[in-house]
Structure formats: C-alpha cells, structure tokens
Amino acid sequence: MTKETAQAVLPGAPHRLEALLNARSVAVVGASGDPAKISGRPIAYMLERGYQGAIYPVNPARQEVQGLRCYPSIAAIGQAVDLAIVGTAAAHVESAIREGIAAGVRAFVVFSSGFAELDEAGRAQQQRLTRLAQAHGVAIVGPNCLGIANSRSGLLATFTTALESHAMQQGGFSFVSQSGALGAYWMDIVLRSGIGFSQWITTGNECDVDAAEAIDFLVGDPDTRVIGLYIEDVRRTDAFRAALERAARAGKPVIAIKAGSSSAGAAAAASHTGALAGNDALYDACLLQCGALRVPSLTAMMDAARLLLLEAVPLGNQLAVMTVSGGAGVLIADACEPAGLQLPDLKPEVAEALIPVLPSFVHPSNPLDITGNVLQDTPMIARTMQALSTDKDIHGIVLFIGMMHSIAGAFVQALSEARRQVHCPIVVIWVGAMDGSIRALEAAGIPVFLDIPQATQAIARCLQMQRTRAQIVRRAEVPATASAPDGGQALPTLSEWDGKQLLTSQDDVRLPKGWLLEAGDAPPPGLPYPVVAKLQSAQLLHKSDSGGVALGIRDDQSLRAAVARLRELGTELDIPVQGVLVEQMLPFDHELLLGLRRDPRFGPVLTLARGGVEAELDPDVANLLLPATADDIEKMLGRLRCFKLLQGFRGKPGADVPALAHRIGGLCEWFMQQPLRELEINPLAIRGDQAWALDALIAPLAAT
C-alpha cells in the first residue's frame, strides 16, 4: 500500500510518522558498547540526555551494552518496539528490517550506506526496502542517513557529532534535510546559538520517508513553529506542494535551501522555454507559489528564523531607524531601498514628541542619530522608541549600536522595557555584541544581528514570505484540473502552420489571418496588406535566425518576390518545405514570450518572459506551476521587470492586465486538456484586452 493510499484510506488516523518521531521504545540493531561508534552513539546520547522511553540494544555477541541488557534479536525483546535503528552493513539491512517487521516494529532508521548512491546492485537493494515499507505499512528513514531527533522526548536516533559538545535545548525550530552533513551543521548552529529545536529529520536516500512526508508531519507537531528545509531533489512533487501549502495555511513558515541547478539540456534546442525555465527555476516557482521562503545559506535561514521565532517581523515595510552613528544610518537607508523597505519622514507630531526626549543638538529625523549620548543616558533609548511608536504607521523599529560592552546591561534593560511598551517589533543590529547580550535580548523577544545586510535582508525576506502565505490562506485551494496524461512518446515539433491549426480550437488567444502558399500558389486576392511571409518547415523552428521571415510586405509583387526568396532558402538549407505562411501584420503595444510545457517532475508549467528575439539575451522570466488561477497569473506578471511597461510607461499605452491574465489562464486550461508536450508563443502580441499568437511552436505527444 502506498503512502498516498494509506492516508486516503485512513482519514483522521494518527500520522504515519508518529511511531517514528514520537517513539516510546527504541531497539538498536548491532548495538555497540563504544559510545564513539556509529551504533553506540544513539544509546550514549539518549542515556546522557534522558530519553523518556525504553532502549533495547540488540547484538547476539553481547549480553550488556552501556549498562543496558542486550538482546540477541529483536524478537527476543519479547514485546513490540516502536522504532528500530539499523546500522549494520548494507547486506544485512533487509534481513534486520524483515525481522523487525515480524516482531511488530513500526518504524526504522537506517544509517547504513552502500545503496542507490553506490551502484545498480545497491539501487536494487534499496528498492526492496521500499517494497517492504509499502507492503507492511512501516516507515523507513534512509538508508544512508544521519537519523532523527526529538528534543522534547530526548529521542536521538542519530550518530551526528553535533551532539558531542552541546546540551539539548528545546525550541520551536524543526529541520528536514536530505543531507546528513547539512543537518549536522544546522543542529550545531541552533544548539550553539541558543535557538534550540523541536524535531530534526535527515531523510538520506529516501527509500520510503521523504521530505514531503516529513514536512507534513511537522505541520501537525505542536512544538514546531518554523520549519527549515534542505533539499537537492524532490520525487513526489504533488505531495511536496501539498505539504508546503498545508504549512502555509497552518501558519508554520517553511524556510528552504535548494541545492543544485541544471540546464534544460536538449530541451533548449527546440524552444526558448526550455532554456528559460530550467529545473532550478521550477523549484524556485514551487517554493514561492506554495508560500515557502528560499534562502541561499544556513546563515540566511537562521536570520529569517530568528525573526519568525521571536515574532519580530515588522508589521510592514515602513521602518524607523535609530543609530548611535550618522554613517550607520546612511548605510541602513542604502540597504533598505533595494530590499523594498522604506524609511518614511517623521510625522510632525512625532518629531515634536521627540524634542524633549533627545539632546538639544539632535534633530528629529528618520534615520535618527541618537549619538553617543546613550553612554550617559541609556534609558533614552526606551523613551525615544516610545515616542516613535506613537506613529501607528511605523511597522518596526531598527536600532544600530556598536560594542559599548561596559553598558551592555543597561542597553538590555532599556530595550527590554521598550519592547514591553511599543506597539511594533524591535530589531537590533549590534556590531561586536557579546553572546550574553544577544541571549538576554532574544529572551526578551528582540532579535540581534551583527551586521546591517543580515538584518535588512532577513526583514525583507520574511515580509515577502508573509505576503505570499497570506495570499495562500485567503484563496480557496486550486482544484486539480483533469488533464491529458503526461505519458506518451514525444512527437516532433509541428510547423508553425500546423501548430496554429491546433490553436484554433481555443478562443482566448487570437490568431492573425493567415494563408499557406504551397508550391505554385498565387497570392490570394484582397490580402490585407501589410503582411509577413514565413517559411514553413518542421525542421526550421527559429525562422528569423536563418532569414526565414520577410516583414512589411505591401503588395502582390513584393509578396511574390519574398515567397520565391524563402523557397530558395529552403533549398539552400536542404529542409523539407511545407509552404510559405502569409499573415496579416497586426499593430500591438507589447510582446511577451509564453511557454507551456509538461515537466517530467513538476507537471504542467507556465512560463512568461519578455518576448521577441532578445528573449534569452537578458532573461526576464517568471514560472508558475499549474493549475493556477487568473489571480495567480496576474501576480506572476507583476514579477516580471517588464511589468512596468505593461502598466503603461511614459505615455505609451498599457495592457489590460486582468484581462490578459484571464486569457492566459484560459489557454493554460486548454493546454492541460490536450495531448501536448510543449507550446511556445513568441511573441504573444498584446494590445488592450486582446492577445495574438504571432508565432507558435507546438510539440505533441503520441497517444498512449
């Protein structure tokens, strides 16, 4: 039974990973008496940190392990065990899991390596583990993983060295990682910094439990408030998207690192879309669309998590900035502007309220330089913040200080007092802050950053994520749209003429009037000049690159000459020529590239980009996973740099963006119903509320 089937058959049942992450009893297969060895570390860690459940070492060669009775087999324990840790050689893992299943074990963590990451024989072994999990309804983490941890219960089914020198600390941050090493680094940081954690899950080769299922479990974990994520690839993209959206609706932010990128490879040869919407760009689209925040590093992840866990994300992008250095105020203002953060002028009544608070030589402004006078009047910080916070349009207060360790206690006291009295979050940038000062302020709900870019980028990222999550919560869930099967053999790309014949079955994107002139055909009477002539061949996809397009033709004589030249070109290129397509040239105001394709991992994808022959010269691209609403598409258009042009720029007419989004949405629905692999329109010509496909490439799928 697959994971999807099990969850569908048993709605409302305990989560499948409950026995894994909230295990009340643990067997350690191949248990070692040496706390430094892989199969000895979990026992030592759990004993040292007070695991609340029962620990059963299993090793036929020993009677006692680290002071605990040791059993010759799992069956010899004599009672069902929730979780078994397996760290044996790869060749013995399958038999250990079979023995555990027979004894009633409900979940397994497999440390062992030598599976799919090694060779084909290892891949076959791993597939057998997958079949065991599906057949018996047990959860298997790994193989080739670093394990799991639950700080609340002290369950430490891991051999990570991150626990060697750190005390356990509970917190609201949980982490899912496909990499054991990155998981270890994350654990070291959260324990060393005092952030702490709730659950920690490294999924390794993911023979069974994957990142999507782990996220889904954490959404229901009452101690998890923020979810960190490290992924390299996702197999069950539908489940992954559903888990991310569920987290967004539950108010649990997901902060993700996605490692690795790849070019579109051979797909780029057939269309611009493949080059513009590579694998990594689709992960970007998936994370953004599902309310997750993508960050480039663990440091950036921790910065964002600090704001979220302390509930210190500003209420909007309007900030008041206080500094003890005029230069720092300028640097903060410079960092805020490109991040979309604003430093509004102080309202007259706020400036007036500040006058009795500040030294006589300080002029009320934003940013506000409170000068080194804080050395002798540290409580002034709290009074200044209280005055600033009388402006309810101020969404957050940022304070910059440096060193001043001799009065650190007074700083902490003043800021803690201010935090209790002001209506908005406070963020501190403290260059050279001591660990004790940081912990004291963060205990009061005030995050501390050591440099300006860290703080401004974290604020901007969190605000962006909150806007996306709010949109997900407000909108109804997008229903799955019945679509043609993604399977089927890819057929050659059609000529433009043949592709446009397919497009006539939809009404949202219009087509110019066109005529196909085959060999010997004369121009039809009454052509609506000016026209364009285009050589038609399924082997000439980018016609302008080879001179296969003649523009601005204004009479029959010029048209006959252009057709003759294009036919000669076909002979020179030695390609089969279907004919010459003659189309009416239409006036338009804007052009986009529109691509629709079935990605093997993410399914139907919409790509929009700046159109024309320069589409790949300076890519301006947005991607959206389908199905999606017209509102989603309108927001997608807003992410393009050229969106300002669509709105109208310097007297030039704009497009009817809502109507354009509706038309594109209709085309997306049409595409999903068709047996097509890819559709590219370049350019999609736009005027007002109308859109025309001036050129189109379509690659069909063979019927399955």
XYZ file of C-alpha atoms in Angstrom, residues 12-674:
663
model
C -8.064 11.245 10.715
C -5.779 8.381 11.787
C -2.509 9.165 13.593
C 0.187 10.333 11.228
C 2.289 7.545 9.790
C 5.442 9.098 11.273
C 4.053 9.227 14.820
C 5.722 5.928 15.748
C 8.967 7.205 14.278
C 9.383 10.666 15.781
C 7.433 10.101 18.983
C 8.719 6.576 19.551
C 8.278 5.358 23.130
C 10.689 2.451 22.688
C 13.815 2.014 20.571
C 15.795 -1.048 19.537
C 19.374 -0.504 18.335
C 20.392 -3.320 15.977
C 24.115 -4.041 16.073
C 24.440 -2.030 19.278
C 27.974 -1.140 20.320
C 29.360 -0.684 23.808
C 31.680 2.010 22.442
C 29.881 5.399 22.661
C 32.084 6.715 19.838
C 30.952 4.139 17.277
C 28.013 4.683 14.934
C 25.824 2.050 16.655
C 26.937 3.167 20.079
C 26.330 6.896 19.794
C 22.496 6.813 19.785
C 22.483 4.808 23.023
C 25.020 7.106 24.682
C 23.202 10.242 23.547
C 19.816 9.045 24.772
C 21.197 7.882 28.123
C 23.032 11.171 28.685
C 20.072 13.340 27.702
C 17.323 11.453 29.469
C 15.310 9.773 26.734
C 11.898 9.117 28.241
C 11.315 5.774 26.518
C 12.856 2.313 26.687
C 16.144 1.453 24.951
C 16.812 -2.110 23.791
C 20.330 -2.856 22.488
C 20.338 -5.790 20.045
C 23.579 -7.696 19.457
C 23.916 -11.510 19.607
C 27.568 -11.174 20.629
C 26.899 -9.200 23.821
C 24.794 -9.535 26.972
C 25.192 -5.927 28.114
C 25.749 -2.645 26.255
C 26.493 0.634 28.019
C 24.874 -0.637 31.196
C 21.740 -1.919 29.475
C 20.654 -5.511 28.957
C 21.424 -6.578 25.387
C 19.211 -8.926 23.373
C 20.291 -11.436 20.722
C 17.494 -10.400 18.355
C 14.569 -8.017 18.111
C 12.189 -10.939 18.642
C 13.971 -11.755 21.916
C 12.902 -8.410 23.385
C 9.516 -10.047 23.900
C 7.345 -7.007 23.198
C 6.575 -4.708 20.297
C 9.008 -1.827 19.770
C 8.074 1.441 18.056
C 11.403 2.167 16.376
C 14.463 0.172 15.351
C 17.795 1.794 14.481
C 19.775 -0.205 11.924
C 23.460 0.471 11.425
C 24.656 -2.858 10.102
C 26.458 -3.477 6.802
C 24.193 -2.901 3.787
C 23.988 -6.633 3.046
C 22.295 -7.290 6.421
C 19.842 -4.354 6.460
C 16.996 -6.082 4.641
C 17.054 -9.123 6.933
C 17.132 -6.827 10.003
C 14.063 -4.952 8.768
C 12.226 -8.179 7.951
C 12.965 -9.448 11.455
C 11.751 -6.174 12.929
C 8.526 -6.223 10.927
C 7.840 -9.776 12.104
C 8.380 -8.629 15.697
C 5.956 -5.692 15.366
C 8.399 -2.800 14.854
C 6.532 0.111 13.276
C 9.390 2.346 12.100
C 13.053 2.092 11.149
C 16.022 4.448 10.846
C 18.728 3.042 8.578
C 22.189 4.581 8.965
C 23.839 2.110 6.598
C 25.251 3.289 3.271
C 26.015 1.323 0.112
C 22.615 1.527 -1.562
C 21.370 3.600 -4.523
C 24.143 6.135 -4.018
C 26.721 3.415 -4.779
C 25.718 1.289 -7.776
C 22.915 -0.608 -9.500
C 23.118 -3.509 -7.065
C 22.670 -1.038 -4.219
C 19.748 0.541 -6.041
C 18.079 -2.868 -6.294
C 18.609 -3.434 -2.551
C 17.069 -0.053 -1.817
C 14.049 -0.811 -3.984
C 13.444 -3.951 -1.947
C 13.357 -1.804 1.203
C 10.784 0.439 -0.478
C 8.609 -2.556 -1.283
C 8.879 -3.790 2.312
C 7.703 -0.426 3.648
C 4.767 -0.303 1.240
C 3.735 -3.919 1.784
C 3.765 -3.745 5.590
C 2.850 -0.110 6.254
C 6.021 0.645 8.224
C 8.037 3.876 7.979
C 11.686 3.645 6.934
C 14.032 6.639 7.126
C 17.143 6.331 4.981
C 19.183 4.406 4.114
C 22.390 6.429 4.133
C 21.006 8.963 6.591
C 22.163 10.614 9.803
C 18.920 9.835 11.606
C 16.298 11.753 13.534
C 15.932 13.587 16.841
C 13.128 14.841 19.084
C 14.341 17.321 21.702
C 11.198 17.073 23.798
C 11.393 13.323 24.456
C 15.169 13.017 24.133
C 14.801 10.577 21.228
C 18.180 10.737 19.492
C 18.245 8.123 16.770
C 21.377 9.619 15.243
C 25.152 9.392 15.302
C 25.816 13.062 14.468
C 28.858 14.634 16.130
C 26.856 17.855 16.561
C 25.653 16.448 19.889
C 29.127 15.778 21.277
C 29.600 19.164 22.932
C 26.138 20.719 23.154
C 23.436 20.300 25.745
C 19.964 19.541 24.427
C 17.803 22.631 24.084
C 14.150 22.620 23.119
C 12.829 25.213 20.714
C 10.238 25.875 18.038
C 12.518 25.310 15.039
C 12.419 21.955 13.188
C 14.536 20.815 10.265
C 14.168 18.393 7.372
C 17.306 17.638 5.389
C 18.151 15.340 2.516
C 21.792 15.798 3.522
C 23.083 14.420 6.807
C 26.057 16.789 6.859
C 23.885 19.882 6.342
C 21.584 18.566 9.027
C 24.522 18.275 11.420
C 25.671 21.825 10.673
C 22.135 23.090 11.272
C 21.906 21.289 14.618
C 25.272 22.668 15.716
C 24.162 26.214 14.907
C 20.787 26.060 16.666
C 22.276 24.492 19.802
C 25.297 26.792 19.901
C 23.187 29.911 19.331
C 20.525 29.035 21.893
C 17.704 28.807 19.323
C 17.100 25.135 20.084
C 14.910 22.783 18.084
C 11.849 20.569 18.219
C 12.278 17.850 15.571
C 15.230 17.006 13.332
C 14.839 14.661 10.365
C 17.507 13.647 7.844
C 15.964 11.596 5.059
C 19.051 10.323 3.224
C 18.262 8.209 0.168
C 14.506 8.380 0.859
C 13.619 4.773 0.119
C 10.347 5.483 1.939
C 10.009 8.570 4.162
C 10.775 11.661 2.093
C 10.971 15.400 2.655
C 7.322 15.912 1.679
C 6.045 13.467 4.296
C 8.404 14.857 6.937
C 7.100 18.400 6.352
C 3.541 17.113 6.500
C 4.241 15.558 9.899
C 5.836 18.748 11.245
C 2.769 20.780 10.307
C 0.908 18.777 12.948
C 3.710 18.843 15.533
C 2.530 21.177 18.320
C 6.112 22.165 19.232
C 7.159 23.136 15.696
C 6.630 26.790 14.827
C 9.116 27.217 11.958
C 10.303 24.531 9.533
C 13.758 24.583 7.962
C 14.356 22.544 4.822
C 17.357 21.417 2.786
C 16.582 19.634 -0.483
C 18.502 18.542 -3.531
C 15.667 16.900 -5.452
C 12.032 16.001 -4.842
C 10.382 12.921 -6.341
C 6.762 13.346 -5.190
C 6.239 16.923 -6.273
C 2.451 16.841 -5.768
C 2.893 15.691 -2.156
C 5.671 18.255 -1.671
C 3.487 21.104 -2.909
C 0.563 19.927 -0.770
C 2.760 19.784 2.344
C 4.131 23.296 1.741
C 0.644 24.728 1.216
C -0.607 22.935 4.325
C 2.241 24.509 6.302
C 1.354 27.949 4.937
C -2.313 27.548 5.870
C -1.317 26.360 9.361
C 0.833 29.465 9.889
C 4.096 27.486 10.007
C 6.709 29.204 7.828
C 8.984 26.993 5.735
C 12.498 28.322 5.041
C 14.213 26.293 2.324
C 17.657 25.805 0.859
C 17.547 24.171 -2.572
C 20.952 22.949 -3.691
C 21.958 22.266 -7.272
C 20.761 23.556 -10.602
C 20.714 22.122 -14.055
C 20.380 23.408 -17.578
C 17.433 22.332 -19.657
C 19.855 20.410 -21.890
C 18.446 19.086 -25.122
C 15.031 20.628 -24.472
C 16.536 24.064 -25.092
C 17.241 23.126 -28.689
C 13.554 23.008 -29.557
C 12.355 26.155 -27.797
C 13.349 29.163 -25.762
C 11.088 27.973 -22.964
C 13.300 25.029 -22.062
C 16.284 27.339 -21.662
C 14.378 29.972 -19.708
C 12.595 27.548 -17.338
C 15.263 25.141 -16.166
C 14.937 22.671 -13.326
C 16.154 25.063 -10.622
C 13.784 27.809 -11.777
C 10.862 25.425 -11.316
C 11.897 24.722 -7.737
C 12.004 28.482 -7.268
C 8.473 28.742 -8.629
C 7.256 25.845 -6.496
C 8.643 27.257 -3.246
C 7.390 30.782 -3.933
C 3.969 29.625 -5.135
C 3.482 27.402 -2.076
C 4.431 30.048 0.473
C 7.959 28.892 1.340
C 10.984 31.180 1.535
C 14.067 30.145 -0.429
C 17.369 31.294 1.071
C 20.957 30.786 -0.132
C 22.602 29.584 3.084
C 22.179 28.282 6.619
C 23.145 31.744 7.885
C 20.299 33.345 5.933
C 17.966 30.607 7.186
C 18.887 31.323 10.800
C 18.477 35.069 10.294
C 14.942 34.624 8.980
C 14.076 32.020 11.609
C 15.238 34.338 14.383
C 12.735 36.997 13.307
C 9.933 34.462 12.923
C 10.527 32.567 16.166
C 10.724 35.767 18.202
C 7.631 37.142 16.406
C 9.733 40.169 15.493
C 8.955 40.503 11.792
C 7.918 44.142 11.228
C 4.215 44.607 10.542
C 5.024 46.090 7.130
C 7.845 47.750 5.235
C 7.773 51.172 6.963
C 10.696 51.316 9.413
C 12.002 53.827 11.905
C 15.784 53.616 12.264
C 17.775 54.712 15.302
C 21.587 54.723 15.362
C 24.478 55.881 17.502
C 26.293 56.751 14.282
C 25.141 59.014 11.466
C 27.137 56.941 8.980
C 25.379 53.754 10.046
C 22.037 55.435 9.411
C 23.078 56.175 5.836
C 24.238 52.568 5.345
C 20.947 51.221 6.668
C 18.970 53.526 4.375
C 21.099 52.354 1.430
C 20.450 48.698 2.331
C 16.717 49.211 2.814
C 15.859 50.803 -0.524
C 16.757 47.880 -2.856
C 15.111 45.500 -0.386
C 11.793 47.341 -0.662
C 11.980 48.703 2.893
C 11.055 52.343 3.446
C 12.176 54.951 5.969
C 9.285 57.459 5.943
C 9.699 61.017 7.142
C 8.637 61.515 10.734
C 5.171 62.983 11.168
C 5.206 66.496 12.702
C 3.583 65.322 15.935
C 6.165 62.527 16.296
C 9.058 64.925 15.696
C 7.579 67.277 18.282
C 7.249 64.437 20.813
C 10.940 63.594 20.292
C 12.259 67.087 21.045
C 12.108 66.818 24.881
C 13.496 63.256 24.714
C 16.598 63.923 22.600
C 19.655 66.047 23.370
C 19.295 69.632 22.165
C 21.867 69.103 19.399
C 19.914 66.210 17.797
C 17.416 66.928 15.020
C 14.435 64.520 14.813
C 14.609 62.619 11.519
C 14.460 59.119 10.055
C 17.065 57.675 10.304
C 17.571 59.194 13.740
C 21.113 59.625 15.083
C 20.795 59.484 18.883
C 24.607 59.914 19.144
C 26.977 58.640 21.800
C 24.861 60.402 24.410
C 23.430 56.955 25.166
C 26.609 56.250 27.143
C 25.434 58.623 29.856
C 21.679 58.332 29.309
C 20.987 54.771 28.177
C 17.276 54.830 29.189
C 16.879 57.466 26.437
C 16.647 54.510 24.037
C 13.347 53.375 25.534
C 11.934 56.921 25.673
C 12.864 57.525 22.031
C 11.245 54.278 20.910
C 8.088 55.095 22.818
C 7.883 58.459 21.063
C 8.470 56.885 17.647
C 5.837 54.245 18.258
C 3.116 56.862 18.678
C 3.049 56.756 14.872
C 0.926 53.667 14.195
C 2.138 53.693 10.576
C 5.626 52.724 11.743
C 5.825 48.955 11.281
C 9.080 48.281 13.075
C 11.997 49.975 14.818
C 15.600 49.135 13.940
C 18.349 50.147 16.369
C 22.034 50.171 15.409
C 24.715 50.156 18.101
C 28.313 49.004 18.260
C 30.338 47.462 21.078
C 29.691 49.545 24.272
C 30.107 46.391 26.332
C 30.566 48.362 29.566
C 26.922 49.440 29.476
C 25.544 46.282 27.841
C 23.388 45.553 30.875
C 21.809 48.997 30.713
C 21.194 48.557 26.975
C 19.443 45.258 27.552
C 17.325 46.734 30.321
C 16.319 49.773 28.258
C 15.453 47.703 25.212
C 13.523 45.135 27.229
C 11.486 47.968 28.744
C 10.839 49.418 25.287
C 9.735 46.036 23.927
C 7.007 45.897 26.557
C 5.692 49.351 25.671
C 5.931 49.879 21.907
C 3.308 48.539 19.503
C 5.712 47.239 16.848
C 8.641 44.800 16.748
C 12.170 45.942 17.574
C 15.219 44.668 15.681
C 18.750 45.356 16.920
C 21.922 45.491 14.841
C 24.732 45.268 17.390
C 28.215 45.180 15.894
C 30.510 43.227 18.205
C 27.720 42.068 20.515
C 28.699 39.580 23.207
C 26.919 36.216 23.401
C 25.421 37.051 26.780
C 23.912 40.295 25.498
C 22.441 38.545 22.467
C 20.814 35.841 24.574
C 19.405 38.356 27.049
C 17.812 40.471 24.299
C 16.449 37.487 22.421
C 14.965 36.187 25.659
C 13.054 39.486 25.701
C 11.831 38.906 22.115
C 14.337 41.203 20.395
C 16.431 39.615 17.629
C 20.053 40.694 17.340
C 22.022 40.852 14.093
C 25.742 41.504 13.820
C 25.663 43.459 10.561
C 23.337 45.645 8.513
C 22.813 43.456 5.415
C 21.905 40.457 7.579
C 19.117 42.383 9.260
C 17.663 44.161 6.226
C 17.725 41.055 4.032
C 16.104 38.926 6.737
C 13.348 41.511 7.240
C 12.689 41.822 3.501
C 12.621 38.044 3.001
C 10.227 37.454 5.877
C 7.877 40.183 4.681
C 7.889 38.673 1.198
C 7.078 35.236 2.588
C 4.297 36.563 4.793
C 2.655 38.249 1.802
C 2.746 35.008 -0.176
C 1.458 32.939 2.736
C -1.376 35.414 3.297
C -2.431 35.004 -0.345
C -2.489 31.219 0.054
C -4.599 31.437 3.197
C -7.077 33.848 1.582
C -7.594 31.931 -1.624
C -9.539 28.740 -1.973
C -7.498 25.675 -2.780
C -6.959 25.409 -6.516
C -8.826 22.302 -7.655
C -6.911 19.735 -9.602
C -7.801 20.079 -13.260
C -8.313 16.949 -15.281
C -5.573 16.892 -17.870
C -4.359 14.707 -20.646
C -1.908 12.031 -19.483
C 1.671 13.229 -19.177
C 2.896 9.962 -20.610
C 3.246 9.148 -24.248
C 6.092 9.383 -26.687
C 7.152 12.884 -27.684
C 6.488 13.584 -31.342
C 8.459 16.059 -33.487
C 7.610 19.732 -33.156
C 4.987 20.868 -35.639
C 5.465 23.603 -38.187
C 4.008 26.961 -37.208
C 1.110 26.476 -39.654
C 0.179 23.054 -38.280
C 0.547 24.260 -34.698
C -1.732 27.205 -35.290
C -4.378 24.894 -36.716
C -4.487 23.263 -33.257
C -4.723 26.677 -31.589
C -7.918 27.447 -33.479
C -9.754 25.133 -31.040
C -9.295 27.665 -28.224
C -10.732 31.172 -28.016
C -8.573 33.031 -25.505
C -5.532 33.851 -27.656
C -6.374 35.071 -31.135
C -4.545 34.251 -34.388
C -3.724 36.640 -37.243
C -5.452 35.913 -40.529
C -3.154 33.606 -42.463
C -2.805 31.694 -45.738
C -0.428 28.842 -46.540
C 1.013 29.225 -50.051
C 2.144 25.871 -51.321
C 4.291 25.330 -54.418
C 2.738 27.106 -57.415
C 0.100 29.005 -55.378
C -0.502 32.637 -56.280
C -1.267 35.212 -53.570
C -4.995 35.159 -52.806
C -6.900 38.272 -53.905
C -7.681 41.018 -51.445
C -4.815 40.395 -48.978
C -4.934 42.866 -46.039
C -1.508 44.431 -46.569
C 0.938 44.846 -44.926
C 1.685 41.148 -44.442
C 4.539 38.960 -43.254
C 5.786 35.849 -45.099
C 7.366 32.959 -43.170
C 8.980 29.798 -44.498
C 7.218 26.730 -43.102
C 9.107 23.564 -42.159
C 9.037 21.357 -39.087
C 12.842 21.483 -39.260
C 13.025 25.295 -39.122
C 11.818 26.236 -35.676
C 13.550 29.600 -35.228
C 12.885 31.114 -38.618
C 14.298 34.593 -38.019
C 17.708 33.120 -37.102
C 18.014 31.742 -40.653
C 16.394 34.572 -42.578
C 13.140 32.692 -42.949
C 10.910 35.729 -42.290
C 10.059 38.661 -44.589
C 8.335 41.603 -42.871
C 6.399 44.616 -44.074
C 5.288 43.306 -47.460
C 2.870 45.824 -49.008
C 1.796 44.500 -52.434
C 1.417 41.358 -54.537
C 4.635 41.903 -56.479
C 6.723 42.213 -53.315
C 4.981 39.180 -51.882
C 5.758 37.011 -54.941
C 9.426 38.021 -54.703
C 9.537 37.273 -50.973
C 7.917 33.851 -51.451
C 10.450 32.981 -54.147
C 13.370 34.008 -51.923
C 12.019 31.958 -48.997
C 11.593 28.867 -51.195
C 15.212 29.261 -52.396
C 16.267 29.463 -48.745
C 14.536 26.146 -48.080
C 16.517 24.583 -50.917
C 19.782 26.051 -49.592
C 19.073 24.732 -46.092
C 18.146 21.324 -47.570
C 14.982 21.003 -45.490
C 11.506 19.799 -46.435
C 9.337 22.849 -47.112
C 5.625 22.761 -46.341
C 4.990 26.156 -47.897
C 5.102 29.844 -47.068
C 2.757 31.238 -44.418
C 1.418 34.695 -45.239
C -0.150 36.544 -42.313
C -1.659 39.921 -41.706
C 0.679 42.189 -39.740
C -1.147 43.485 -36.687
C -0.319 46.571 -34.662
C 0.418 45.841 -30.983
C 1.829 47.609 -27.944
C 3.605 44.853 -26.009
C 5.064 41.429 -26.584
C 5.742 38.512 -24.274
C 7.042 35.007 -24.627
C 4.513 32.462 -23.368
C 5.559 28.868 -22.822
C 3.542 25.894 -21.627
C 5.157 22.513 -21.138
C 4.829 19.272 -19.238
C 7.833 18.994 -16.988
C 8.659 15.369 -16.077
C 8.939 16.331 -12.413
C 6.516 19.219 -11.838
C 3.909 18.524 -14.497
C 2.291 21.403 -16.444
C 4.239 24.668 -16.136
C 3.532 28.164 -17.435
C 6.499 30.369 -18.336
C 6.152 34.069 -19.136
C 9.057 36.233 -20.228
C 9.911 39.343 -22.128
C 9.257 38.395 -25.747
C 10.909 38.898 -29.089
C 14.240 37.769 -30.471
C 16.064 39.102 -27.379
C 14.199 36.765 -25.002
C 17.377 34.928 -23.996
C 19.735 37.919 -24.234
C 18.583 39.454 -20.944
C 16.170 36.917 -19.445
C 13.204 38.403 -17.619
C 11.277 35.292 -16.647
C 8.594 34.024 -14.265
C 7.316 30.466 -13.880
C 4.078 29.125 -12.438
C 3.118 25.533 -11.713
C -0.341 24.593 -12.931
C -3.215 24.523 -12.238
C -3.420 28.184 -11.282
C -5.992 30.942 -11.153
C -6.132 34.156 -13.179
C -5.185 35.972 -9.964
C -2.054 33.793 -9.691
C -1.161 34.672 -13.280
C -1.706 38.379 -12.670
C 0.701 38.255 -9.722
C 3.119 36.292 -11.893
C 3.054 39.074 -14.494
C 3.832 41.505 -11.696
C 7.113 39.689 -11.012
C 8.468 40.492 -14.476
C 10.753 43.505 -14.739
C 8.901 44.490 -17.909
C 5.630 44.666 -15.954
C 6.056 48.447 -15.709
C 5.771 48.570 -19.494
C 2.551 46.544 -19.381
C 1.146 49.137 -16.992
C 1.931 51.943 -19.423
C 5.183 53.890 -19.376
C 5.959 57.480 -20.408
C 2.731 57.972 -22.262
C 2.741 54.621 -24.025
C -0.461 52.604 -23.674
C -0.623 49.853 -21.112
C -2.267 46.466 -21.333
C -5.452 45.372 -19.603
C -3.545 43.148 -17.189
C -6.544 41.407 -15.555
C -7.965 40.592 -18.991
C -4.552 39.371 -20.162
C -4.237 37.130 -17.095
C -7.715 35.735 -17.770
C -6.827 34.961 -21.393
C -3.577 33.269 -20.409
C -5.457 31.278 -17.783
C -7.894 30.051 -20.411
C -5.025 28.993 -22.654
C -3.468 27.096 -19.729
C -6.708 25.172 -19.157
C -6.888 24.352 -22.872
C -3.272 23.131 -22.888
C -3.855 20.841 -19.912
C -6.669 19.116 -21.786
C -4.585 18.483 -24.904
